[in-house]
C-alpha cells in the first residue's frame, strides 16, 4: 500500500500566497485581533496535547511550503545548554511573499481557505498563531523568498497586554512587516551548520521566545520525547523532507513496526506480522461526484516483541524501545493524508468499547484524505478525530471489527501457548525451586514410602524412558541416563499435557521425581492459569498449591481408603471447577482478561 504523501508543487503554492496577499492589500484590509486584548489570551487555551503537537503545526506548514529540510533549533540566553529559552522552526520552503506575514501571524489568515481540492494539511489559518501562543508569549516570523530580503514580524503578548498595539479606536492592530531584519545570530549559526548549503535563499523561520508553556523544560527532556514523537507523526513524509531536532535527524517510526528501515523495525530478531491491508472507497459528502479512499493496515506482534530478554515478559525493566510506542498506540491509529493525527481509544462495537493492555500486541491504522475532514470532525488544532457513525459503519463493512476480534483471539492464543514455557529453561521454575527448598520442613508422614509407591514410581520411570526413546528415536540406555541425571537435579517438575475430560491436574512420581502435569484441555488452564490476568507469580502459586495437594496424594499410595478418596474427589472437583469457571465469566471482573470468545464480554 502506498500512502499519498504528495503536497502541491511549491511554485503554485507561492503564487497562490501572492494572489491572496495582494487581494487583501487591494481591499485596504486592516488587521485586528478580533475584539480587544482578551482574544489572544483566550486563544492560548486552544487544546494541544503537548509541545510536540503544537510544533507539528509549524512542521506541517513547512512541508506544505515545499521544504526539503526543516530544523528545530534551540536557543539559550546563558552559557548553559541545559534549559532552552527560545526555539526556532527553520525551513527552506518557498518562503512568504511580501504582505503574507501579517495574515500568517493572525488567526484566519490563510491562502488555503475553502480550497476546492483539499490537497494539503492546512485549512483553517489557525495553526501558526494558535500553536505559538499556546507555548510562548512571544512569536516572530522571519521569511525570505528567492531573490528577496529577509522580512519579519513579532507578536508579543506582553506588549498587547500593555496596550502597545492598541490604537485610538481601541483596536488591537497586528504589527507591520519589517523589511531587512535578519533572524537572531544563534538561528543563523544553526542554519550555517545544519541547513543544506549552510544558508537560506528562501524559507521561513518561526521563532518562539518567552516560552512559558513548554512541556519539557530541559533540552534532554525535549529530546527524549520529541525525537520519537516527530518520527511517528511524520513517518510518511520523512523520505521527502529532512527533519532535525536540535541537530539530530529524525528517523521515521512506524507504530505498526512493519516498515523496513524505520526505527525499531529491526530492534531485535522479532518481526511484526502484517495482515492483508484493505482499502475502502468512500463517496465524499462535499463533492458527491468524488470518490476517495481510506487505507487500512494491520499488524500482529509476537508474544515477546516488547521484551529485551526474550525469555521474560516485558516487565520490570525488561521492556525494549518498542514497548512505549505500542502502549501509546493502543486503539485505532488515525492518519490524515499520511500524517498521524490521533489514536482513537474507543469503538462503538460490543466488547470493544475500550482497548486494554493486551491490545498492545496488535495495531491498526486508518489513513483518510482531507476530503473527509467533516466525517472525522477534524478540529482546527488537528489534535483529535471523532468519527461519524457512517465512518464506523464503513469500517465495520470493510471487516475492521471482525479483524480486531481475530487479532485479540490470536493474542490470547499466543499468551496461552507461552504460559506453559518455563521462565528460564536453564533453571528450575519458581514453583519447582520452592517445593525443593521447603521439603526439609515437611512433616514425616505415617507409612512413609510404601513398597507400592516405589514400584509405581519405577514403573512410571520405565514407561517414560521407553516412550521418550521411541519419540526421539534414540537408544533407551541414553535416554535413561539423561532422565536419571535430570531426576537428581529436579526433584519437582511441572509438565503440560492435553487430556480432554480428564481432571485439571495430576501428580505422578517418576523415579525420584514428582511431576505435576497440568491439563491444558481443562478450563483451569485456559481460563485461569494461562489467562491474561494471571501473572508469573500467580501461576507459580497455583503450581505450588497443586504440588502440595498432589504430594499428599502420592503419600496416600498404599493406603487404599485414602487413595480412593483422592481418586474419586479429584474427578468431582474437576467437573465442578470446569462448570464454575465457565459461569464465572458472567460474574467475574474479567475486563482485563483476553477471553477466547470476546463476544461474550458484556458491554460496559
Ligand atoms: N513555513 C511556512 N512557509 C510558507 N508559508 C507559511 C509557512 N507557515 C505559514 N505559512 C503561511 O501562513 C498561513 C497561515 O498558517 P497557519 O498554519 O496559521 O494556517 P494554515 O496552515 O493555512 O491552516 P491550519 O490552521 O489548518 O494550519 C498559511 O496558510 C501559509 O500561507
Ligand atoms: Mg498550518
Coordinates of C-alpha atoms and ligand atoms in Angstrom, one line a residue:
X1 CA 0.0 0.0 0.0
X2 CA 1.4 3.4 -0.8
X3 CA 0.3 6.4 1.2
X4 CA -0.2 9.5 -0.9
X5 CA 2.4 11.8 0.7
X6 CA 2.3 14.4 -2.0
X7 CA 1.9 18.1 -1.4
X8 CA 1.2 20.6 -4.2
X9 CA 4.1 21.9 -6.1
X10 CA 5.8 24.8 -4.2
X11 CA 5.7 27.2 -7.1
X12 CA 1.9 27.3 -7.5
X13 CA 1.6 27.5 -3.7
X14 CA 3.8 30.6 -3.6
X15 CA 1.8 32.1 -6.4
X16 CA -1.5 31.5 -4.5
X17 CA 0.0 33.2 -1.5
X18 CA 1.0 36.2 -3.6
X19 CA -2.5 36.5 -5.1
X20 CA -4.0 36.2 -1.6
X21 CA -1.8 38.9 -0.1
X22 CA -2.4 41.2 -3.0
X23 CA -6.1 40.8 -2.7
X24 CA -6.0 41.8 1.0
X25 CA -3.9 44.8 0.4
X26 CA -6.0 45.9 -2.6
X27 CA -9.0 45.9 -0.2
X28 CA -7.0 48.0 2.2
X29 CA -7.6 45.3 4.8
X30 CA -7.0 46.5 8.4
X31 CA -5.6 43.8 10.7
X32 CA -7.2 43.4 14.1
X33 CA -7.1 40.7 16.8
X34 CA -10.8 40.4 16.9
X35 CA -12.3 42.3 19.9
X36 CA -9.8 43.5 22.4
X37 CA -6.7 42.1 24.1
X38 CA -8.6 39.3 25.8
X39 CA -8.9 37.4 22.5
X40 CA -5.3 36.5 22.2
X41 CA -5.1 35.5 25.8
X42 CA -8.0 33.1 25.4
X43 CA -6.6 31.7 22.2
X44 CA -3.7 30.5 24.4
X45 CA -6.0 27.8 25.6
X46 CA -6.5 26.1 22.2
X47 CA -6.1 22.5 23.0
X48 CA -2.7 21.0 22.2
X49 CA -1.8 17.7 23.9
X50 CA 1.8 18.9 24.4
X51 CA 4.6 21.0 22.9
X52 CA 5.2 18.3 20.3
X53 CA 1.7 18.5 18.8
X54 CA 1.9 22.3 18.8
X55 CA 5.2 22.1 16.9
X56 CA 3.6 19.7 14.4
X57 CA 1.5 22.6 13.1
X58 CA 4.7 24.5 12.2
X59 CA 6.2 21.4 10.6
X60 CA 3.0 20.9 8.6
X61 CA 3.4 24.5 7.3
X62 CA 7.0 23.9 6.4
X63 CA 6.2 20.7 4.5
X64 CA 3.4 22.5 2.6
X65 CA 5.8 25.3 1.6
X66 CA 7.8 22.6 -0.2
X67 CA 10.7 22.5 2.3
X68 CA 13.4 19.8 1.8
X69 CA 14.8 20.4 5.2
X70 CA 13.2 21.5 8.4
X71 CA 15.3 22.2 11.5
X72 CA 14.0 22.8 15.0
X73 CA 16.8 24.7 16.8
X74 CA 17.0 25.6 20.5
X75 CA 18.3 29.0 21.8
X76 CA 19.9 29.8 25.1
X77 CA 20.3 33.1 26.8
X78 CA 23.2 32.0 29.0
X79 CA 26.1 29.7 28.5
X80 CA 24.3 26.5 29.7
X81 CA 22.5 24.4 27.2
X82 CA 20.5 22.6 29.8
X83 CA 17.3 24.6 29.5
X84 CA 16.4 26.4 26.3
X85 CA 14.6 29.7 26.4
X86 CA 13.9 30.1 22.7
X87 CA 13.0 27.7 19.8
X88 CA 13.0 28.2 16.1
X89 CA 11.5 26.1 13.3
X90 CA 13.6 26.8 10.3
X91 CA 12.6 25.6 6.8
X92 CA 13.9 26.0 3.2
X93 CA 10.4 26.2 1.7
X94 CA 9.4 28.8 -0.8
X95 CA 9.1 31.5 1.9
X96 CA 6.3 34.0 2.3
X97 CA 5.8 36.9 -0.2
X98 CA 5.5 40.5 0.9
X99 CA 2.2 41.1 2.6
X100 CA 1.9 37.5 3.8
X101 CA 3.4 37.8 7.2
X102 CA 0.6 39.7 8.8
X103 CA -2.2 37.3 7.8
X104 CA 0.1 34.3 8.6
X105 CA 0.6 35.7 12.2
X106 CA -3.1 36.3 12.6
X107 CA -6.0 33.9 13.2
X108 CA -7.8 33.0 10.0
X109 CA -5.1 34.3 7.7
X110 CA -4.5 31.6 5.1
X111 CA -4.3 31.3 1.4
X112 CA -5.7 27.9 1.7
X113 CA -9.2 28.7 2.9
X114 CA -12.0 26.8 1.2
X115 CA -9.7 25.3 -1.4
X116 CA -11.7 23.2 -3.8
X117 CA -9.2 20.5 -3.7
X118 CA -8.0 19.8 -0.2
X119 CA -4.6 18.6 -1.0
X120 CA -2.5 19.9 1.9
X121 CA -2.5 19.7 5.7
X122 CA -3.5 23.3 6.4
X123 CA -7.1 24.7 6.1
X124 CA -8.0 27.0 8.9
X125 CA -5.4 29.7 9.1
X126 CA -5.1 28.9 12.8
X127 CA -2.1 26.6 13.1
X128 CA 0.8 29.1 13.3
X129 CA -0.7 31.6 15.8
X130 CA -2.6 29.0 17.9
X131 CA 0.4 26.7 18.3
X132 CA 2.7 29.7 19.0
X133 CA 0.7 31.4 21.7
X134 CA -0.2 28.1 23.2
X135 CA 3.5 27.6 24.0
X136 CA 5.1 31.0 24.2
X137 CA 4.3 34.7 25.0
X138 CA 6.3 36.0 22.0
X139 CA 6.4 34.7 18.5
X140 CA 8.1 36.0 15.3
X141 CA 8.1 35.1 11.7
X142 CA 11.2 35.6 9.5
X143 CA 10.7 34.8 5.9
X144 CA 12.7 35.2 2.6
X145 CA 11.7 34.4 -1.0
X146 CA 14.2 33.7 -3.7
X147 CA 16.0 36.9 -4.7
X148 CA 14.4 38.9 -1.9
X149 CA 15.5 40.1 1.6
X150 CA 14.5 38.9 5.0
X151 CA 11.2 40.3 6.3
X152 CA 10.0 39.8 9.8
X153 CA 7.1 40.4 12.2
X154 CA 7.0 39.9 16.0
X155 CA 3.9 39.5 18.2
X156 CA 4.5 39.9 21.9
X157 CA 1.6 39.1 24.3
X158 CA 3.0 41.4 27.0
X159 CA 3.1 44.3 24.5
X160 CA -0.5 43.5 23.6
X161 CA -1.5 43.5 27.3
X162 CA 0.4 46.8 27.8
X163 CA -1.7 48.4 25.1
X164 CA 1.2 48.9 22.7
X165 CA -0.7 47.5 19.7
X166 CA -4.0 49.3 20.6
X167 CA -4.8 52.4 18.5
X168 CA -7.0 55.3 19.3
X169 CA -10.1 53.4 18.1
X170 CA -9.3 50.8 20.7
X171 CA -8.5 48.3 18.0
X172 CA -5.6 45.9 18.6
X173 CA -3.5 46.1 15.5
X174 CA -1.2 43.5 14.0
X175 CA 2.3 44.9 13.8
X176 CA 3.7 45.6 10.4
X177 CA 6.1 43.5 8.5
X178 CA 9.7 44.8 8.9
X179 CA 11.9 44.8 5.9
X180 CA 15.6 43.7 6.1
X181 CA 15.8 42.1 9.6
X182 CA 17.9 39.0 9.8
X183 CA 17.0 36.3 12.2
X184 CA 18.9 36.2 15.5
X185 CA 22.6 35.2 15.4
X186 CA 22.1 31.7 17.0
X187 CA 19.5 30.9 14.4
X188 CA 21.8 32.0 11.6
X189 CA 24.5 29.8 13.1
X190 CA 22.2 26.9 13.2
X191 CA 21.4 27.5 9.5
X192 CA 25.0 27.5 8.5
X193 CA 25.6 24.3 10.4
X194 CA 22.5 22.3 9.6
X195 CA 20.6 23.6 6.6
X196 CA 21.7 22.4 3.1
X197 CA 24.4 24.6 1.7
X198 CA 24.7 26.4 5.0
X199 CA 22.4 29.3 4.1
X200 CA 18.8 30.1 3.2
X201 CA 17.9 32.0 0.0
X202 CA 14.3 31.1 0.5
X203 CA 12.5 29.8 3.5
X204 CA 10.7 30.7 6.8
X205 CA 11.6 30.7 10.4
X206 CA 9.0 30.8 13.2
X207 CA 10.7 31.8 16.4
X208 CA 9.3 31.3 19.9
X209 CA 10.5 33.3 22.9
X210 CA 9.2 33.8 26.4
X211 CA 8.3 30.1 26.4
X212 CA 6.1 29.7 29.5
X213 CA 4.2 26.5 28.5
X214 CA 6.8 24.1 27.1
X215 CA 6.0 20.7 28.5
X216 CA 9.6 19.5 28.8
X217 CA 11.7 22.3 30.4
X218 CA 15.1 20.8 29.7
X219 CA 16.9 20.1 26.4
X220 CA 17.2 16.5 27.4
X221 CA 13.5 16.1 28.3
X222 CA 12.6 17.6 24.9
X223 CA 15.0 15.4 23.0
X224 CA 13.8 12.2 24.9
X225 CA 10.2 12.8 23.9
X226 CA 10.2 14.7 20.7
X227 CA 12.6 12.7 18.6
X228 CA 10.2 9.8 18.8
X229 CA 7.1 12.0 18.5
X230 CA 8.1 13.6 15.3
X231 CA 9.3 10.2 13.9
X232 CA 5.8 8.8 14.4
X233 CA 3.8 11.8 13.3
X234 CA 5.7 12.5 10.1
X235 CA 6.8 8.9 9.3
X236 CA 5.3 9.0 5.8
X237 CA 7.0 12.3 4.9
X238 CA 10.5 11.9 6.2
X239 CA 11.7 10.5 2.9
X240 CA 10.8 13.7 1.1
X241 CA 11.7 16.1 3.9
X242 CA 14.7 16.0 6.2
X243 CA 13.6 16.9 9.8
X244 CA 16.1 17.6 12.5
X245 CA 15.6 18.4 16.2
X246 CA 18.4 20.1 17.9
X247 CA 20.8 18.9 15.2
X248 CA 19.7 15.3 15.3
X249 CA 17.9 13.8 12.2
X250 CA 14.5 12.4 13.0
X251 CA 14.1 8.8 11.9
X252 CA 10.7 7.7 10.8
X253 CA 9.0 5.3 13.2
X254 CA 6.0 3.1 12.1
X255 CA 4.0 2.2 15.2
X256 CA 3.0 -0.9 13.3
X257 CA 6.7 -1.8 13.1
X258 CA 6.1 -3.1 9.6
X259 CA 8.3 -0.8 7.6
X260 CA 11.9 -2.0 6.9
X261 CA 14.5 0.7 7.6
X262 CA 12.2 2.6 10.0
X263 CA 13.1 2.9 13.7
X264 CA 12.7 -0.2 15.9
X265 CA 11.7 -2.4 12.9
X266 CA 14.8 -4.5 13.4
X267 CA 15.3 -3.7 17.1
X268 CA 15.9 -7.5 17.5
X269 CA 15.1 -10.7 15.7
X270 CA 11.3 -10.5 16.3
X271 CA 9.3 -9.0 13.4
X272 CA 5.7 -7.7 13.3
X273 CA 3.4 -9.7 11.1
X274 CA 1.4 -7.8 8.5
X275 CA -2.2 -8.8 7.8
X276 CA -3.7 -8.1 4.4
X277 CA -4.1 -4.3 4.1
X278 CA -7.5 -3.0 2.9
X279 CA -9.0 0.0 1.2
X280 CA -12.4 1.5 1.4
X281 CA -13.9 3.6 -1.3
X282 CA -15.9 6.4 0.1
X283 CA -18.2 9.0 -1.6
X284 CA -17.3 12.4 -0.5
X285 CA -20.1 14.3 1.1
X286 CA -18.6 17.7 -0.1
X287 CA -18.2 16.6 -3.7
X288 CA -20.8 13.9 -4.3
X289 CA -19.2 13.0 -7.6
X290 CA -15.9 12.4 -6.0
X291 CA -14.8 9.0 -4.6
X292 CA -11.9 8.9 -2.1
X293 CA -10.1 6.1 -0.3
X294 CA -9.4 5.2 3.3
X295 CA -6.4 2.9 3.6
X296 CA -6.2 0.3 6.4
X297 CA -3.2 -1.6 7.8
X298 CA -3.0 -4.2 10.5
X299 CA -0.1 -5.7 12.4
X300 CA 0.3 -8.5 14.9
X301 CA 3.3 -8.6 17.2
X302 CA 4.8 -11.8 18.5
X303 CA 4.5 -12.6 22.2
X304 CA 7.9 -11.4 23.3
X305 CA 8.0 -8.5 20.8
X306 CA 8.5 -5.9 23.6
X307 CA 11.0 -7.9 25.8
X308 CA 14.7 -7.3 25.8
X309 CA 15.4 -10.7 27.3
X310 CA 13.1 -12.9 25.2
X311 CA 12.7 -15.5 28.0
X312 CA 10.8 -13.0 30.1
X313 CA 7.8 -10.7 29.9
X314 CA 8.2 -7.1 29.0
X315 CA 8.0 -6.0 32.6
X316 CA 10.2 -4.6 35.3
X317 CA 13.0 -3.1 33.2
X318 CA 12.8 -5.9 30.6
X319 CA 10.9 -3.8 28.1
X320 CA 12.5 -2.7 24.9
X321 CA 12.1 0.5 22.9
X322 CA 9.0 -0.7 21.1
X323 CA 7.1 -1.0 24.4
X324 CA 6.3 2.7 24.9
X325 CA 5.4 3.2 21.3
X326 CA 3.0 0.3 21.3
X327 CA 1.5 1.4 24.6
X328 CA 0.9 4.9 23.2
X329 CA -0.8 3.4 20.2
X330 CA -3.4 1.0 21.7
X331 CA -6.5 1.7 19.6
X332 CA -7.3 2.9 16.1
X333 CA -4.3 4.9 14.8
X334 CA -5.7 7.6 12.6
X335 CA -3.7 9.4 9.9
X336 CA -4.8 12.2 7.7
X337 CA -3.0 12.1 4.4
X338 CA -0.3 10.0 5.9
X339 CA 0.3 12.4 8.8
X340 CA -0.7 10.9 12.1
X341 CA -3.4 12.8 14.0
X342 CA -4.8 10.7 16.8
X343 CA -5.2 7.3 18.4
X344 CA -8.9 6.6 19.0
X345 CA -9.3 4.6 22.1
X346 CA -12.9 3.6 21.9
X347 CA -15.1 1.9 19.3
X348 CA -18.9 1.6 19.2
X349 CA -18.7 -2.2 18.9
X350 CA -19.8 -4.5 21.6
X351 CA -17.0 -5.8 23.8
X352 CA -14.6 -3.5 22.0
X353 CA -15.7 -0.2 23.6
X354 CA -12.4 0.3 25.3
X355 CA -9.0 -1.0 24.5
X356 CA -7.0 -2.9 27.1
X357 CA -3.4 -3.6 28.0
X358 CA -3.1 -6.7 25.8
X359 CA -4.2 -4.7 22.8
X360 CA -0.7 -3.5 22.5
X361 CA 0.1 -6.8 20.8
X362 CA -1.6 -5.7 17.6
X363 CA -2.0 -2.4 15.8
X364 CA -4.5 -0.9 13.3
X365 CA -4.0 2.2 11.3
X366 CA -6.5 4.0 9.1
X367 CA -5.5 6.8 6.8
X368 CA -8.1 9.2 5.4
X369 CA -7.8 12.1 2.9
X370 CA -8.7 15.7 3.9
X371 CA -11.7 15.4 1.7
X372 CA -13.3 13.5 4.6
X373 CA -12.4 16.0 7.3
X374 CA -16.1 16.6 8.2
X375 CA -16.7 12.9 8.7
X376 CA -13.7 12.7 11.1
X377 CA -14.6 16.0 12.8
X378 CA -11.2 17.5 12.3
X379 CA -10.9 20.5 14.6
X380 CA -8.7 23.4 13.9
X381 CA -6.0 22.3 16.3
X382 CA -5.9 18.9 14.4
X383 CA -5.4 17.1 17.7
X384 CA -8.1 14.5 17.5
X385 CA -10.8 13.0 15.5
X386 CA -14.3 11.9 16.2
X387 CA -15.5 9.5 13.6
X388 CA -19.1 9.8 12.3
X389 CA -21.4 6.8 12.5
X390 CA -21.1 6.5 8.7
X391 CA -17.3 6.0 9.0
X392 CA -17.7 3.4 11.8
X393 CA -20.2 1.6 9.7
X394 CA -17.9 1.7 6.6
X395 CA -15.1 0.3 8.7
X396 CA -17.3 -2.4 10.0
X397 CA -18.4 -3.3 6.5
X398 CA -14.7 -3.5 5.5
X399 CA -14.2 -6.1 8.2
X400 CA -12.3 -4.0 10.7
X401 CA -14.4 -5.1 13.7
X402 CA -14.0 -8.7 12.7
X403 CA -10.3 -8.4 12.2
X404 CA -9.9 -6.8 15.7
X405 CA -11.7 -9.7 17.3
X406 CA -9.5 -12.2 15.4
X407 CA -6.4 -10.3 16.4
X408 CA -7.5 -10.4 20.0
X409 CA -8.0 -14.1 19.8
X410 CA -4.6 -14.6 18.3
X411 CA -3.0 -12.6 21.1
X412 CA -4.9 -14.7 23.6
X413 CA -3.7 -17.9 22.0
X414 CA -0.1 -16.7 22.0
X415 CA -0.4 -15.9 25.6
X416 CA -1.8 -19.3 26.4
X417 CA 0.9 -21.1 24.5
X418 CA 3.5 -19.0 26.3
X419 CA 2.2 -19.7 29.8
X420 CA 3.4 -23.3 29.7
X421 CA 7.0 -22.3 28.9
X422 CA 9.4 -22.1 31.8
X423 CA 10.8 -18.6 32.6
X424 CA 14.4 -19.8 32.1
X425 CA 14.9 -23.3 30.6
X426 CA 18.3 -23.5 32.4
X427 CA 16.8 -23.0 35.8
X428 CA 14.1 -24.6 37.9
X429 CA 10.7 -23.0 37.7
X430 CA 9.9 -20.9 40.7
X431 CA 7.4 -23.5 42.0
X432 CA 9.9 -26.3 41.5
X433 CA 12.5 -24.5 43.4
X434 CA 10.2 -23.6 46.2
X435 CA 8.9 -27.2 46.6
X436 CA 12.5 -28.4 46.7
X437 CA 13.6 -25.7 49.2
X438 CA 10.6 -26.3 51.5
X439 CA 10.9 -30.1 51.5
X440 CA 13.2 -30.1 54.6
X441 CA 10.3 -28.7 56.7
X442 CA 7.9 -31.4 55.6
X443 CA 6.3 -33.4 58.3
X444 CA 7.2 -37.1 58.2
X445 CA 4.0 -39.0 57.2
X446 CA 3.0 -42.2 58.8
X447 CA 3.7 -45.1 56.5
X448 CA 6.5 -43.2 54.7
X449 CA 7.4 -44.6 51.4
X450 CA 5.3 -47.7 50.7
X451 CA 6.5 -50.5 48.6
X452 CA 3.6 -49.9 46.3
X453 CA 4.6 -46.3 45.8
X454 CA 8.2 -47.3 45.0
X455 CA 7.1 -49.9 42.5
X456 CA 4.7 -47.4 40.8
X457 CA 7.5 -44.8 40.6
X458 CA 9.8 -47.2 38.9
X459 CA 7.1 -48.3 36.5
X460 CA 6.3 -44.6 35.6
X461 CA 10.0 -44.0 35.1
X462 CA 10.5 -47.0 32.8
X463 CA 7.4 -46.1 30.8
X464 CA 8.7 -42.6 30.4
X465 CA 12.1 -43.8 29.2
X466 CA 10.5 -46.2 26.6
X467 CA 8.2 -43.5 25.3
X468 CA 10.9 -40.8 25.0
X469 CA 13.3 -43.2 23.3
X470 CA 10.6 -44.1 20.8
X471 CA 9.7 -40.5 20.2
X472 CA 13.2 -39.3 19.8
X473 CA 14.4 -42.5 18.0
X474 CA 17.3 -42.7 20.4
X475 CA 18.6 -45.7 22.4
X476 CA 16.8 -46.4 25.6
X477 CA 20.0 -46.5 27.6
X478 CA 21.0 -42.9 26.6
X479 CA 17.5 -41.6 27.5
X480 CA 17.5 -43.5 30.8
X481 CA 20.9 -42.0 31.8
X482 CA 19.7 -38.5 30.9
X483 CA 16.4 -39.0 32.8
X484 CA 18.4 -40.1 35.8
X485 CA 20.6 -37.1 35.7
X486 CA 17.5 -34.9 35.3
X487 CA 15.8 -36.6 38.2
X488 CA 18.7 -35.9 40.5
X489 CA 18.7 -32.2 39.6
X490 CA 14.9 -31.7 39.6
X491 CA 13.0 -33.5 42.4
X492 CA 9.9 -31.5 41.3
X493 CA 8.9 -30.8 37.8
X494 CA 5.9 -29.1 36.1
X495 CA 4.7 -30.5 32.8
X496 CA 1.8 -29.9 30.5
X497 CA -0.4 -32.2 28.5
X498 CA -3.8 -32.2 26.9
X499 CA -6.4 -34.7 28.1
X500 CA -9.9 -33.8 27.3
X501 CA -12.4 -34.7 30.1
X502 CA -9.7 -35.6 32.5
X503 CA -9.0 -33.9 35.9
X504 CA -7.3 -30.5 35.7
X505 CA -4.0 -31.8 37.1
X506 CA -2.3 -35.0 38.2
X507 CA 0.8 -35.6 40.2
X508 CA 2.8 -38.7 39.5
X509 CA 6.1 -39.9 40.8
X510 CA 8.6 -40.8 38.1
X511 CA 11.6 -42.4 39.7
X512 CA 12.6 -39.9 42.4
X513 CA 10.9 -37.0 40.5
X514 CA 7.5 -35.7 41.4
X515 CA 5.8 -34.5 38.3
X516 CA 2.9 -32.0 38.3
X517 CA 1.1 -32.4 35.0
X518 CA -1.3 -29.6 34.2
X519 CA -4.1 -30.5 31.8
X520 CA -4.3 -27.9 29.0
X521 CA -7.7 -29.1 28.0
X522 CA -9.4 -28.0 31.2
X523 CA -10.8 -24.6 31.9
X524 CA -8.5 -24.4 34.9
X525 CA -5.7 -24.0 32.4
X526 CA -7.3 -21.9 29.6
X527 CA -9.4 -19.6 31.8
X528 CA -7.3 -19.2 34.9
X529 CA -3.8 -20.5 34.8
X530 CA -3.0 -19.3 31.3
X531 CA -5.3 -16.3 31.2
X532 CA -4.0 -12.8 30.6
X533 CA -5.0 -11.9 34.1
X534 CA -2.6 -14.4 35.6
X535 CA 1.0 -13.3 36.0
X536 CA 4.0 -15.4 36.7
X537 CA 3.6 -15.2 40.4
X538 CA 0.0 -16.4 40.4
X539 CA 0.9 -19.2 38.1
X540 CA 3.8 -20.3 40.3
X541 CA 1.4 -20.1 43.3
X542 CA -1.1 -22.3 41.6
X543 CA 1.7 -24.8 40.8
X544 CA 2.8 -24.8 44.4
X545 CA -0.8 -25.4 45.5
X546 CA -1.2 -28.4 43.2
X547 CA 2.2 -29.8 44.1
X548 CA 1.2 -29.7 47.8
X549 CA -2.1 -31.4 47.3
X550 CA -0.6 -33.9 44.8
X551 CA 2.2 -34.7 47.2
X552 CA -0.3 -35.7 49.8
X553 CA -2.0 -37.8 47.2
X554 CA 1.3 -39.6 46.5
X555 CA 1.7 -40.2 50.2
X556 CA -1.6 -41.9 50.2
X557 CA -0.4 -44.6 47.9
X558 CA -0.5 -47.9 49.7
X559 CA -3.5 -46.8 51.8
X560 CA -6.5 -48.0 49.8
X561 CA -9.1 -45.7 51.5
X562 CA -7.1 -42.6 51.2
X563 CA -6.1 -43.3 47.7
X564 CA -9.7 -43.9 46.6
X565 CA -10.7 -40.7 48.3
X566 CA -8.3 -38.7 46.2
X567 CA -9.2 -40.5 43.0
X568 CA -12.9 -40.0 43.4
X569 CA -12.7 -36.5 44.8
X570 CA -10.4 -35.2 42.2
X571 CA -12.8 -36.2 39.4
X572 CA -15.6 -34.4 41.3
X573 CA -13.5 -31.2 41.9
X574 CA -12.5 -31.1 38.2
X575 CA -16.0 -31.4 36.9
X576 CA -17.4 -28.8 39.3
X577 CA -14.5 -26.5 38.6
X578 CA -14.9 -26.7 34.8
X579 CA -18.6 -25.6 35.0
X580 CA -18.0 -23.0 37.7
X581 CA -15.2 -21.3 35.7
X582 CA -17.4 -21.2 32.7
X583 CA -20.1 -19.4 34.7
X584 CA -17.5 -17.1 36.4
X585 CA -17.1 -15.1 33.3
X586 CA -20.6 -13.8 33.8
X587 CA -19.9 -12.5 37.3
X588 CA -16.1 -12.0 37.4
X589 CA -14.2 -8.9 36.7
X590 CA -12.7 -10.0 33.5
X591 CA -12.2 -6.7 31.8
X592 CA -8.5 -7.3 31.7
X593 CA -8.8 -10.9 30.6
X594 CA -8.4 -11.6 27.0
X595 CA -11.2 -14.1 26.5
X596 CA -11.2 -16.5 23.7
X597 CA -14.8 -15.7 23.0
X598 CA -14.8 -11.9 23.0
X599 CA -18.5 -11.8 22.0
X600 CA -19.3 -13.0 25.5
X601 CA -17.8 -10.0 27.2
X602 CA -20.7 -7.9 28.5
X603 CA -20.8 -4.3 27.2
X604 CA -19.5 -2.0 29.9
Ligands
LIG1 N1 6.6 27.8 6.9 C1 5.9 28.5 6.0 N2 6.2 28.8 4.8 C2 5.4 29.5 4.0 N3 4.2 30.0 4.3 C3 3.8 29.7 5.5 C4 4.6 29.0 6.5 N4 3.9 28.9 7.6 C5 2.7 29.5 7.4 N5 2.6 30.0 6.2 C6 1.5 30.8 5.6 O1 0.8 31.3 6.7 C7 -0.6 30.8 6.6 C8 -1.1 30.6 8.0 O2 -0.6 29.4 8.5 P1 -1.4 28.6 9.6 O3 -0.7 27.4 10.0 O4 -1.9 29.6 10.6 O5 -2.7 28.2 8.7 P2 -2.9 27.1 7.6 O6 -1.7 26.3 7.5 O7 -3.3 27.8 6.4 O8 -4.1 26.3 8.2 P3 -4.2 25.5 9.5 O9 -4.8 26.3 10.6 O10 -5.1 24.3 9.2 O11 -2.8 25.1 9.9 C9 -0.5 29.6 5.7 O12 -1.8 29.5 5.0 C10 0.6 30.0 4.7 O13 0.1 30.9 3.7
LIG2 MG1 -0.9 25.3 9.2

